[in-house]
Amino acid sequence: MSGRIERTGSDGRPPETGKGERLADWADGRLGIHALAKANMRKIFPDHWSFMFGEICLYSFLILILTGVYLTLFFEPSGVEVVYHGSYVPLNGVRMTRAYESAVNISLDVRGGLLIRQIHHWAAIVFVAGLLVHMMRVFFTGAFRKPREVNWLFGWTILMLALITGLTGYSLPDDMLSGTGIRFAQGAILSIPVIGTYLSFFLFGGEFPGHDIISRLYPVHVLLLPGIMLGLVVAHLILVFHHKHTQFAGPGRTEKNVVGAPFLPVYMAKAGGFFFLVFGVLAVMGAVATINPLWAIGPYRPDLVSTGAQPDFYLGFSEGLIRVMPGWEINAWGHTLQLGVFIPFMLFPLIMLAIAVYPFIEAWVTGDPREHHIAERPRNAPVRTAIGVAWLALYAVLLVGGGNDLWATHFQISINAITWFVRVGVFVVPALAFVVTKRFCLGLQRRDRDKALHGRESGIVKRLPHGEYVEVHNPLTQAELYTITAHEQPEPYLLGPTVDANGVTRRARRSDRLRARLAQAMYGPGSQIPKPTAEEYRELERGDGHH
């Protein structure tokens, strides 16, 4: 007797399935969608406000693609010169490239063109800003640790590609501002010893500005770089699903579970609403906040530079490096090595490379082979947090250098004073930020230790029988105690004895000595406050009558 039960209708026949169900069965039989969805759609995601930065990046990127497709329908990437005769009267009779003419037509003649172009530009700025903040969140919370080192590299690569994509994007309209930026980039390329001139001729098709650079930047901007970034974003999201999301310490949260809401339907509903919120904010920004009014700036001319020419914020610090660098140069054997441009040009990728390799350096220093899925509070990693703040301080100082002319004109300050401030600040401000941040984190650790032992101040003062005045402290809940004491405090790596049992001197390798010094600096006695132990807590409970 078969155990299979078949549904039948009132006439004894099997009921007919709907078209949608039959289509779903057909697709599932060939693609295995049901099993894939069942395994992943109920995946749990933690709920914390800081995790939204990554979503802002993703949604801004999608908006960039949507608005970029619209703009490509009307933009003509050509360096051929024409004479403008259009609706914008002040430009009539002015010679310009077809690229600039089509950009003006998109802004002033295409229905909705200006709004879409401004949404595109604002989305690019929000995308890069979101990337920076998202990576800082990952950095400060230690979310880059095993097994997420590769995902950190994916995110770093997306950031670098976003910088290049932004450069190629605002260079396409060929207005005075973008042309000045291209000229800046060409000067940096020329500073490369031996091959700089050849690279410049190859990219520009001859002497600057040439007629080929716009048509060459166009496919790079709309196809090559976005395609690579899209692939990296997909790979990044796949690894997030595979490794599961990090979560902050709390009751019931361990390295082996995730406390939060399921991906479907709760998380998807929130994500969908957040996408339209981001889109709406960008649309409002594009509608009310003018950005890059290229019709007022005018077409690019190699013999002119627009007043107050500034790059977008994400490239401002690279220009600041060059603006504040002394004009050093070396002349030898008939060649000139322009150190005033070449050194900053090489420092920019080195500074960014330090961000990429930091997770591997920290893993080497700690020697910790375990997986970590609990995000750390920044205060519990004082040296790492101080390094991050020092990098942000360096970025801020160089951003001031990149806009030294605007600071001078807006605040009536000598541009030479600003330049010297940046030259000194490049070395002093990050070091000062490091020291202050580390001390601040240690102070927060001491406060957490005091709260764990004594509780939270209640503001109530009472007098004991022997006349002493004390403040009453309210003890923390078990959940609060767990949250502020759940973090680990790694033991610094030690070289061990330099002489063995037989009296033979053991010579440590340079790498081991370096590792020991870094470990002592990151996790030594002066870099973390010991957590209160259970014995200390119980002893205090027994001897403190006003706790």
Coordinates of C-alpha atoms in Angstrom, one line a residue:
M1 CA 0.0 0.0 0.0
S2 CA 1.5 3.3 -1.0
G3 CA 2.0 6.1 1.5
R4 CA 1.6 8.8 -1.1
I5 CA -1.5 11.0 -0.7
E6 CA -2.8 12.9 -3.8
R7 CA -5.1 15.8 -3.7
T8 CA -8.3 15.5 -5.7
G9 CA -11.2 17.8 -6.5
S10 CA -14.9 17.2 -6.0
D11 CA -15.0 15.2 -9.3
G12 CA -12.2 12.9 -8.2
R13 CA -9.6 14.5 -10.6
P14 CA -6.4 16.1 -9.5
P15 CA -6.8 19.9 -9.2
E16 CA -5.2 22.0 -12.0
T17 CA -2.2 24.1 -10.9
G18 CA -1.9 27.7 -11.8
K19 CA 0.4 29.0 -14.5
G20 CA 2.7 30.7 -11.9
E21 CA 3.1 27.5 -10.0
R22 CA 3.8 25.5 -13.2
L23 CA 6.4 28.1 -14.2
A24 CA 8.0 27.9 -10.7
D25 CA 8.2 24.1 -10.9
W26 CA 9.7 24.3 -14.4
A27 CA 12.4 26.7 -13.3
D28 CA 13.1 24.9 -10.1
G29 CA 13.6 21.6 -11.9
R30 CA 16.2 23.2 -14.2
L31 CA 17.9 25.8 -11.9
G32 CA 17.4 24.4 -8.4
I33 CA 16.0 27.8 -7.3
H34 CA 13.9 26.4 -4.4
A35 CA 16.8 24.7 -2.7
L36 CA 19.1 27.8 -3.1
A37 CA 16.4 30.1 -1.8
K38 CA 15.6 27.8 1.1
A39 CA 19.2 27.8 2.2
N40 CA 19.8 31.5 1.9
M41 CA 16.6 33.5 2.1
R42 CA 16.2 32.8 5.8
K43 CA 19.7 33.8 6.6
I44 CA 19.9 36.0 9.7
F45 CA 21.3 39.5 9.6
P46 CA 22.1 41.5 12.7
D47 CA 20.4 44.9 13.2
H48 CA 22.7 47.8 14.0
W49 CA 22.7 51.4 12.6
S50 CA 26.4 51.2 11.5
F51 CA 25.7 48.4 9.1
M52 CA 23.6 50.8 7.0
F53 CA 26.8 52.4 5.5
G54 CA 27.4 49.4 3.4
E55 CA 23.8 49.5 2.1
I56 CA 24.2 53.2 1.2
C57 CA 27.2 52.3 -0.9
L58 CA 25.3 49.5 -2.7
Y59 CA 22.2 51.7 -3.4
S60 CA 24.3 54.6 -4.6
F61 CA 26.2 52.3 -6.9
L62 CA 22.9 51.0 -8.4
I63 CA 21.6 54.6 -8.8
L64 CA 24.9 55.4 -10.6
I65 CA 24.3 52.6 -13.0
L66 CA 20.7 53.6 -13.7
T67 CA 21.4 57.3 -14.2
G68 CA 24.6 56.6 -16.1
V69 CA 22.7 54.5 -18.7
Y70 CA 20.3 57.4 -19.2
L71 CA 23.2 59.8 -19.7
T72 CA 25.0 57.6 -22.2
L73 CA 22.0 57.9 -24.6
F74 CA 22.7 61.6 -25.1
F75 CA 26.4 62.1 -24.4
E76 CA 28.8 62.2 -27.4
P77 CA 32.4 61.4 -26.3
S78 CA 34.2 63.3 -29.1
G79 CA 37.1 65.7 -29.0
V80 CA 36.3 67.2 -32.4
E81 CA 35.9 71.0 -32.2
V82 CA 32.7 72.6 -33.1
V83 CA 31.1 76.1 -32.8
Y84 CA 28.2 76.2 -30.4
H85 CA 24.8 77.4 -31.6
G86 CA 22.3 76.4 -29.1
S87 CA 19.7 77.5 -26.5
Y88 CA 22.3 78.9 -24.1
V89 CA 22.9 82.3 -25.6
P90 CA 26.2 83.2 -23.6
L91 CA 28.0 80.4 -25.3
N92 CA 26.8 81.0 -28.9
G93 CA 29.8 81.3 -31.3
V94 CA 32.2 79.8 -28.8
R95 CA 34.5 77.0 -30.0
M96 CA 34.2 73.8 -27.9
T97 CA 34.5 70.0 -28.2
R98 CA 31.5 67.9 -29.1
A99 CA 31.7 66.3 -25.6
Y100 CA 31.2 69.7 -24.0
E101 CA 28.4 70.6 -26.4
S102 CA 26.5 67.4 -25.7
A103 CA 27.0 67.9 -21.9
V104 CA 25.5 71.4 -22.2
N105 CA 22.6 70.0 -24.3
I106 CA 22.0 67.3 -21.7
S107 CA 21.8 70.0 -19.0
L108 CA 19.7 72.5 -20.8
D109 CA 17.8 70.9 -23.6
V110 CA 17.2 67.2 -22.7
R111 CA 14.0 66.8 -20.6
G112 CA 15.1 65.8 -17.1
G113 CA 18.7 65.8 -18.3
L114 CA 20.1 68.2 -15.7
L115 CA 18.3 66.4 -12.8
I116 CA 19.7 63.0 -13.9
R117 CA 23.2 64.4 -14.4
Q118 CA 23.2 66.0 -10.9
I119 CA 21.7 62.9 -9.3
H120 CA 24.6 61.0 -11.0
H121 CA 27.2 63.3 -9.7
W122 CA 25.8 63.4 -6.2
A123 CA 25.4 59.6 -6.2
A124 CA 29.1 59.3 -7.1
I125 CA 30.1 61.5 -4.1
V126 CA 27.8 59.7 -1.7
F127 CA 29.1 56.4 -3.0
V128 CA 32.7 57.2 -2.3
A129 CA 31.9 58.8 1.0
G130 CA 29.8 55.7 2.0
L131 CA 32.7 53.5 1.0
L132 CA 35.1 55.4 3.2
V133 CA 32.8 55.4 6.2
H134 CA 31.9 51.7 5.6
M135 CA 35.6 50.7 5.5
M136 CA 36.3 52.8 8.6
R137 CA 33.5 50.9 10.4
V138 CA 35.0 47.6 9.4
F139 CA 38.5 48.8 10.4
F140 CA 37.5 50.2 13.8
T141 CA 35.5 47.2 14.8
G142 CA 38.1 44.6 13.6
A143 CA 35.5 43.1 11.1
F144 CA 38.4 42.5 8.7
R145 CA 39.9 39.7 10.7
K146 CA 39.8 36.0 9.6
P147 CA 37.9 34.9 7.6
R148 CA 37.2 38.3 6.0
E149 CA 40.6 39.4 4.8
V150 CA 39.8 38.7 1.2
N151 CA 36.5 40.7 1.5
W152 CA 38.5 43.6 2.9
L153 CA 40.7 43.5 -0.2
F154 CA 37.6 43.4 -2.4
G155 CA 36.3 46.5 -0.6
W156 CA 39.6 48.3 -0.9
T157 CA 39.8 47.5 -4.6
I158 CA 36.3 48.9 -5.1
L159 CA 37.4 52.1 -3.3
M160 CA 40.5 52.5 -5.6
L161 CA 38.4 51.8 -8.7
A162 CA 35.8 54.3 -7.5
L163 CA 38.5 57.0 -7.2
I164 CA 39.6 56.3 -10.8
T165 CA 36.1 56.1 -12.1
G166 CA 35.3 59.4 -10.4
L167 CA 38.4 61.0 -12.1
T168 CA 37.4 59.7 -15.5
G169 CA 33.8 60.6 -15.0
Y170 CA 34.2 64.3 -14.3
S171 CA 36.8 64.5 -17.0
L172 CA 34.4 63.6 -19.8
P173 CA 32.4 66.9 -20.1
D174 CA 35.6 68.7 -21.1
D175 CA 34.7 71.9 -19.2
M176 CA 37.3 74.2 -17.7
L177 CA 37.2 72.3 -14.3
S178 CA 37.5 68.8 -15.7
G179 CA 40.1 69.9 -18.2
T180 CA 42.2 71.4 -15.4
G181 CA 41.9 68.0 -13.5
I182 CA 43.1 66.1 -16.6
R183 CA 46.0 68.6 -16.9
F184 CA 46.9 67.9 -13.3
A185 CA 46.9 64.1 -13.9
Q186 CA 49.0 64.6 -17.1
G187 CA 51.6 66.5 -15.1
A188 CA 51.8 63.8 -12.5
I189 CA 52.3 61.2 -15.3
L190 CA 55.1 63.3 -16.8
S191 CA 57.0 63.3 -13.5
I192 CA 57.5 59.5 -13.7
P193 CA 61.2 59.0 -14.6
V194 CA 62.1 57.7 -18.0
I195 CA 58.7 56.5 -19.1
G196 CA 56.5 59.5 -18.1
T197 CA 56.7 61.2 -21.5
Y198 CA 55.9 57.9 -23.3
L199 CA 52.9 57.2 -21.1
S200 CA 51.6 60.7 -21.6
F201 CA 51.9 60.4 -25.4
F202 CA 50.3 57.0 -25.4
L203 CA 47.3 58.1 -23.3
F204 CA 46.6 61.4 -25.0
G205 CA 47.6 60.4 -28.5
G206 CA 50.3 63.0 -28.8
E207 CA 50.8 66.4 -27.2
F208 CA 48.3 67.5 -24.5
P209 CA 45.3 67.8 -24.8
G210 CA 45.0 66.0 -28.1
H211 CA 41.7 64.7 -29.5
D212 CA 41.7 61.1 -28.3
I213 CA 41.6 61.3 -24.5
I214 CA 37.8 61.8 -24.1
S215 CA 37.0 59.0 -26.5
R216 CA 39.4 56.7 -24.6
L217 CA 38.2 57.7 -21.1
Y218 CA 34.5 57.1 -22.2
P219 CA 34.6 53.2 -22.5
V220 CA 36.8 53.0 -19.4
H221 CA 34.3 55.0 -17.4
V222 CA 31.0 53.5 -18.7
L223 CA 32.1 49.8 -19.3
L224 CA 35.5 48.7 -18.0
L225 CA 35.6 50.1 -14.5
P226 CA 31.9 49.7 -13.7
G227 CA 32.0 46.1 -15.0
I228 CA 34.9 45.3 -12.7
M229 CA 33.3 47.0 -9.8
L230 CA 30.0 45.2 -10.3
G231 CA 31.8 41.9 -10.3
L232 CA 33.6 42.8 -7.1
V233 CA 30.4 44.0 -5.5
V234 CA 28.7 40.7 -6.3
A235 CA 31.7 38.7 -5.0
H236 CA 31.7 40.9 -1.8
L237 CA 28.0 40.2 -1.2
I238 CA 28.5 36.4 -1.8
L239 CA 31.3 36.3 0.8
V240 CA 29.1 38.3 3.2
F241 CA 26.4 35.6 2.8
H242 CA 29.0 32.8 3.1
H243 CA 30.9 34.1 6.2
K244 CA 27.8 35.5 7.9
H245 CA 27.6 39.1 9.1
T246 CA 29.6 40.3 12.1
Q247 CA 27.7 41.4 15.2
F248 CA 28.5 43.3 18.3
A249 CA 28.9 41.5 21.6
G250 CA 25.8 41.0 23.7
P251 CA 23.8 38.4 25.6
G252 CA 23.2 35.3 23.4
R253 CA 25.7 36.4 20.8
T254 CA 28.6 34.1 20.2
E255 CA 31.2 33.4 17.4
K256 CA 28.9 30.6 16.2
N257 CA 25.5 32.3 15.9
V258 CA 23.9 35.5 14.6
V259 CA 21.2 37.3 16.4
G260 CA 18.9 39.4 14.2
A261 CA 16.2 39.3 11.6
P262 CA 15.8 36.9 8.7
F263 CA 16.8 38.1 5.2
L264 CA 13.4 37.4 3.9
P265 CA 10.9 39.0 4.5
V266 CA 12.1 41.4 7.3
Y267 CA 15.5 42.4 6.1
M268 CA 14.4 42.7 2.4
A269 CA 11.5 44.9 3.4
K270 CA 13.8 47.2 5.3
A271 CA 16.4 47.2 2.5
G272 CA 13.8 48.0 -0.1
G273 CA 12.5 51.0 1.9
F274 CA 16.0 52.2 2.6
F275 CA 16.9 52.0 -1.2
F276 CA 14.0 54.3 -2.0
L277 CA 14.9 56.6 0.9
V278 CA 18.5 56.9 -0.5
F279 CA 17.2 57.4 -4.0
G280 CA 14.8 60.1 -2.7
V281 CA 17.5 62.0 -0.8
L282 CA 19.8 61.9 -3.9
A283 CA 16.9 63.2 -6.1
V284 CA 16.3 66.1 -3.7
M285 CA 20.0 66.9 -3.6
G286 CA 20.1 66.8 -7.4
A287 CA 17.0 69.0 -7.6
V288 CA 18.0 71.8 -5.1
A289 CA 21.8 71.7 -4.9
T290 CA 23.6 72.6 -8.1
I291 CA 26.9 70.8 -8.7
N292 CA 29.3 71.4 -11.5
P293 CA 27.3 74.0 -13.5
L294 CA 29.5 73.4 -16.6
W295 CA 27.5 75.9 -18.8
A296 CA 28.7 78.7 -16.5
I297 CA 32.3 77.3 -16.2
G298 CA 32.8 77.2 -20.0
P299 CA 34.7 74.9 -22.3
Y300 CA 38.3 73.8 -21.6
R301 CA 41.2 75.8 -23.0
P302 CA 44.8 74.6 -22.4
D303 CA 46.0 78.1 -21.8
L304 CA 43.6 78.9 -19.0
V305 CA 42.8 77.6 -15.5
S306 CA 39.4 78.1 -13.9
T307 CA 39.4 80.1 -10.7
G308 CA 39.1 78.0 -7.6
A309 CA 39.5 74.7 -9.5
Q310 CA 39.1 71.9 -7.0
P311 CA 38.7 68.2 -7.4
D312 CA 35.9 66.3 -5.6
F313 CA 36.7 65.6 -2.0
Y314 CA 37.9 62.0 -2.6
L315 CA 40.8 63.2 -4.7
G316 CA 41.5 66.5 -2.9
F317 CA 44.1 64.9 -0.6
S318 CA 46.1 63.7 -3.5
E319 CA 46.2 67.2 -4.9
G320 CA 47.1 68.5 -1.5
L321 CA 50.2 66.3 -1.4
I322 CA 51.5 68.0 -4.6
R323 CA 50.4 71.5 -3.7
V324 CA 52.4 71.6 -0.4
M325 CA 55.4 69.7 -1.6
P326 CA 58.5 71.9 -2.2
G327 CA 59.5 72.3 -5.8
W328 CA 62.5 70.0 -5.6
E329 CA 64.1 68.7 -8.8
I330 CA 67.2 67.0 -9.9
N331 CA 69.0 67.8 -13.2
A332 CA 71.4 65.1 -14.4
W333 CA 72.6 63.9 -17.8
G334 CA 70.2 66.1 -19.6
H335 CA 67.2 64.9 -17.7
T336 CA 65.0 66.5 -15.0
L337 CA 63.6 64.5 -12.2
Q338 CA 60.7 66.5 -10.8
L339 CA 60.7 65.3 -7.1
G340 CA 58.1 67.9 -6.1
V341 CA 55.6 66.0 -8.1
F342 CA 57.0 62.5 -8.3
I343 CA 57.3 62.0 -4.5
P344 CA 53.7 62.9 -3.7
F345 CA 52.5 60.9 -6.8
M346 CA 54.2 57.8 -5.3
L347 CA 53.1 58.6 -1.7
F348 CA 49.4 58.4 -2.7
P349 CA 49.4 54.7 -3.7
L350 CA 51.7 53.9 -0.7
I351 CA 49.3 55.5 1.7
M352 CA 46.4 53.6 0.2
L353 CA 48.4 50.3 0.1
A354 CA 49.0 50.6 3.8
I355 CA 45.2 50.4 4.3
A356 CA 45.0 47.3 2.2
V357 CA 47.7 45.2 4.0
Y358 CA 46.8 46.2 7.6
P359 CA 44.6 43.1 8.3
F360 CA 47.5 40.9 7.3
I361 CA 50.0 42.8 9.5
E362 CA 47.7 42.6 12.5
A363 CA 47.1 38.9 11.9
W364 CA 50.9 38.3 11.7
V365 CA 51.4 40.3 15.0
T366 CA 48.7 38.5 16.9
G367 CA 49.4 35.0 15.4
D368 CA 45.7 34.3 16.0
P369 CA 44.4 31.5 13.6
R370 CA 40.8 31.6 14.8
E371 CA 37.8 33.0 13.0
H372 CA 36.2 36.2 14.5
H373 CA 32.5 37.0 14.0
I374 CA 32.1 39.4 17.0
A375 CA 32.8 43.0 16.2
E376 CA 35.0 44.8 18.7
R377 CA 34.2 48.1 20.3
P378 CA 36.8 50.6 19.0
R379 CA 37.8 51.5 22.6
N380 CA 39.0 47.9 23.2
A381 CA 41.6 48.2 20.4
P382 CA 43.3 51.5 21.3
V383 CA 46.3 51.2 19.0
R384 CA 44.2 50.2 16.0
T385 CA 41.7 52.9 16.6
A386 CA 44.4 55.5 17.0
I387 CA 46.0 54.4 13.7
G388 CA 42.6 54.9 12.0
V389 CA 42.1 58.3 13.5
A390 CA 45.7 59.3 12.6
W391 CA 45.0 58.3 8.9
L392 CA 41.8 60.4 8.9
A393 CA 43.7 63.3 10.4
L394 CA 46.3 63.0 7.7
Y395 CA 43.5 63.0 5.1
A396 CA 42.0 66.1 6.6
V397 CA 45.3 68.0 6.6
L398 CA 46.0 67.1 3.0
L399 CA 42.4 68.1 2.1
V400 CA 43.2 71.6 3.5
G401 CA 46.3 71.6 1.3
G402 CA 44.3 70.6 -1.8
G403 CA 42.1 73.7 -1.3
N404 CA 44.6 76.1 0.0
D405 CA 43.6 78.8 -2.4
L406 CA 39.9 78.7 -1.3
W407 CA 40.9 78.7 2.4
A408 CA 43.0 81.7 1.7
T409 CA 40.3 83.7 -0.1
H410 CA 37.4 82.7 2.1
F411 CA 39.1 83.3 5.5
Q412 CA 41.6 86.0 4.5
I413 CA 44.6 83.9 5.4
S414 CA 48.0 83.9 3.8
I415 CA 48.3 81.1 1.3
N416 CA 51.9 80.7 2.4
A417 CA 50.9 80.3 6.0
I418 CA 48.4 77.6 5.0
T419 CA 51.0 75.8 2.9
W420 CA 53.5 75.8 5.8
F421 CA 50.8 74.7 8.2
V422 CA 50.0 71.7 6.0
R423 CA 53.7 70.9 5.5
V424 CA 54.2 70.8 9.3
G425 CA 50.8 69.3 10.0
V426 CA 51.4 66.3 7.8
F427 CA 53.9 65.1 10.4
V428 CA 52.5 66.6 13.6
V429 CA 48.7 66.3 13.4
P430 CA 48.5 62.5 12.7
A431 CA 51.0 61.8 15.6
L432 CA 49.0 64.1 17.9
A433 CA 45.8 62.4 16.8
F434 CA 47.3 59.0 17.5
V435 CA 48.3 59.9 21.1
V436 CA 45.1 61.7 22.0
T437 CA 42.9 58.8 20.5
K438 CA 44.9 56.1 22.3
R439 CA 44.6 58.0 25.6
F440 CA 40.9 58.5 25.0
C441 CA 40.3 54.8 24.4
L442 CA 42.3 53.9 27.5
G443 CA 40.2 56.3 29.5
L444 CA 37.0 54.7 28.2
Q445 CA 38.4 51.3 29.1
R446 CA 39.0 52.5 32.7
R447 CA 35.5 53.9 32.9
D448 CA 34.1 50.5 31.7
R449 CA 36.2 48.7 34.3
D450 CA 35.0 51.0 37.0
K451 CA 31.4 50.6 36.0
A452 CA 31.8 46.8 35.9
L453 CA 33.2 46.8 39.5
H454 CA 31.1 49.6 41.1
G455 CA 28.1 50.0 38.9
R456 CA 26.6 53.2 37.5
E457 CA 26.5 56.4 39.5
S458 CA 23.0 57.1 40.8
G459 CA 23.5 60.7 41.9
I460 CA 22.3 59.8 45.4
V461 CA 24.7 60.6 48.3
K462 CA 24.1 59.1 51.7
R463 CA 25.9 59.3 55.1
L464 CA 27.2 56.2 56.8
P465 CA 26.8 55.7 60.6
H466 CA 30.4 56.7 61.2
G467 CA 30.0 60.0 59.3
E468 CA 31.4 59.1 55.9
Y469 CA 29.6 60.4 52.9
V470 CA 29.3 58.0 49.9
E471 CA 27.6 58.0 46.6
V472 CA 25.2 55.1 45.9
H473 CA 26.0 53.1 42.7
N474 CA 23.4 51.1 40.9
P475 CA 24.8 47.7 39.8
L476 CA 24.7 46.9 36.1
T477 CA 22.5 44.2 34.7
Q478 CA 24.1 41.0 33.6
A479 CA 23.5 42.0 30.0
E480 CA 25.4 45.2 30.5
L481 CA 28.2 43.5 32.3
Y482 CA 28.6 40.9 29.5
T483 CA 28.6 43.6 26.8
I484 CA 31.5 45.6 28.4
T485 CA 33.5 42.7 29.5
A486 CA 33.1 40.1 26.7
H487 CA 36.0 41.4 24.6
E488 CA 39.3 39.5 24.4
Q489 CA 42.6 41.0 25.4
P490 CA 45.4 39.3 23.4
E491 CA 48.7 38.5 25.1
P492 CA 51.6 40.2 23.3
Y493 CA 54.0 37.9 21.4
L494 CA 57.2 37.3 23.3
L495 CA 60.6 36.2 22.0
G496 CA 61.2 34.0 25.0
P497 CA 64.6 33.4 26.7
T498 CA 67.7 34.3 24.6
V499 CA 69.8 31.6 26.3
D500 CA 68.7 28.0 26.4
A501 CA 69.2 25.4 29.2
N502 CA 72.7 24.6 27.9
G503 CA 73.8 28.2 28.0
V504 CA 73.8 28.6 24.3
T505 CA 72.6 32.0 23.0
R506 CA 69.7 31.8 20.7
R507 CA 69.6 34.5 18.1
A508 CA 66.1 35.6 17.2
R509 CA 65.3 36.5 13.6
R510 CA 64.7 40.1 12.7
S511 CA 61.1 39.3 11.8
D512 CA 60.5 37.8 15.2
R513 CA 62.1 40.8 16.9
L514 CA 59.9 43.2 14.8
R515 CA 56.8 41.1 15.6
A516 CA 57.6 41.2 19.3
R517 CA 58.0 45.0 19.3
L518 CA 54.8 45.6 17.4
A519 CA 52.9 43.2 19.6
Q520 CA 54.2 44.9 22.7
A521 CA 53.1 48.3 21.3
M522 CA 49.7 47.1 20.3
Y523 CA 48.8 44.8 23.3
G524 CA 51.4 45.6 26.0
P525 CA 50.6 47.0 29.4
G526 CA 50.4 50.5 28.2
S527 CA 48.0 49.7 25.4
Q528 CA 45.1 48.1 27.2
I529 CA 43.5 48.2 30.7
P530 CA 43.0 44.8 32.2
K531 CA 39.4 43.7 32.5
P532 CA 38.0 43.2 36.0
T533 CA 38.1 39.6 37.1
A534 CA 35.3 37.6 38.8
E535 CA 37.4 37.4 42.0
E536 CA 37.8 41.2 42.1
Y537 CA 34.1 41.7 41.6
R538 CA 33.2 39.2 44.4
E539 CA 35.7 40.7 46.8
L540 CA 34.3 44.2 46.2
E541 CA 30.8 42.9 46.8
R542 CA 31.8 41.4 50.1
G543 CA 33.7 44.4 51.4
D544 CA 31.7 47.4 50.0
G545 CA 28.6 48.2 52.0
H546 CA 27.4 51.1 49.8
H547 CA 27.8 49.4 46.4

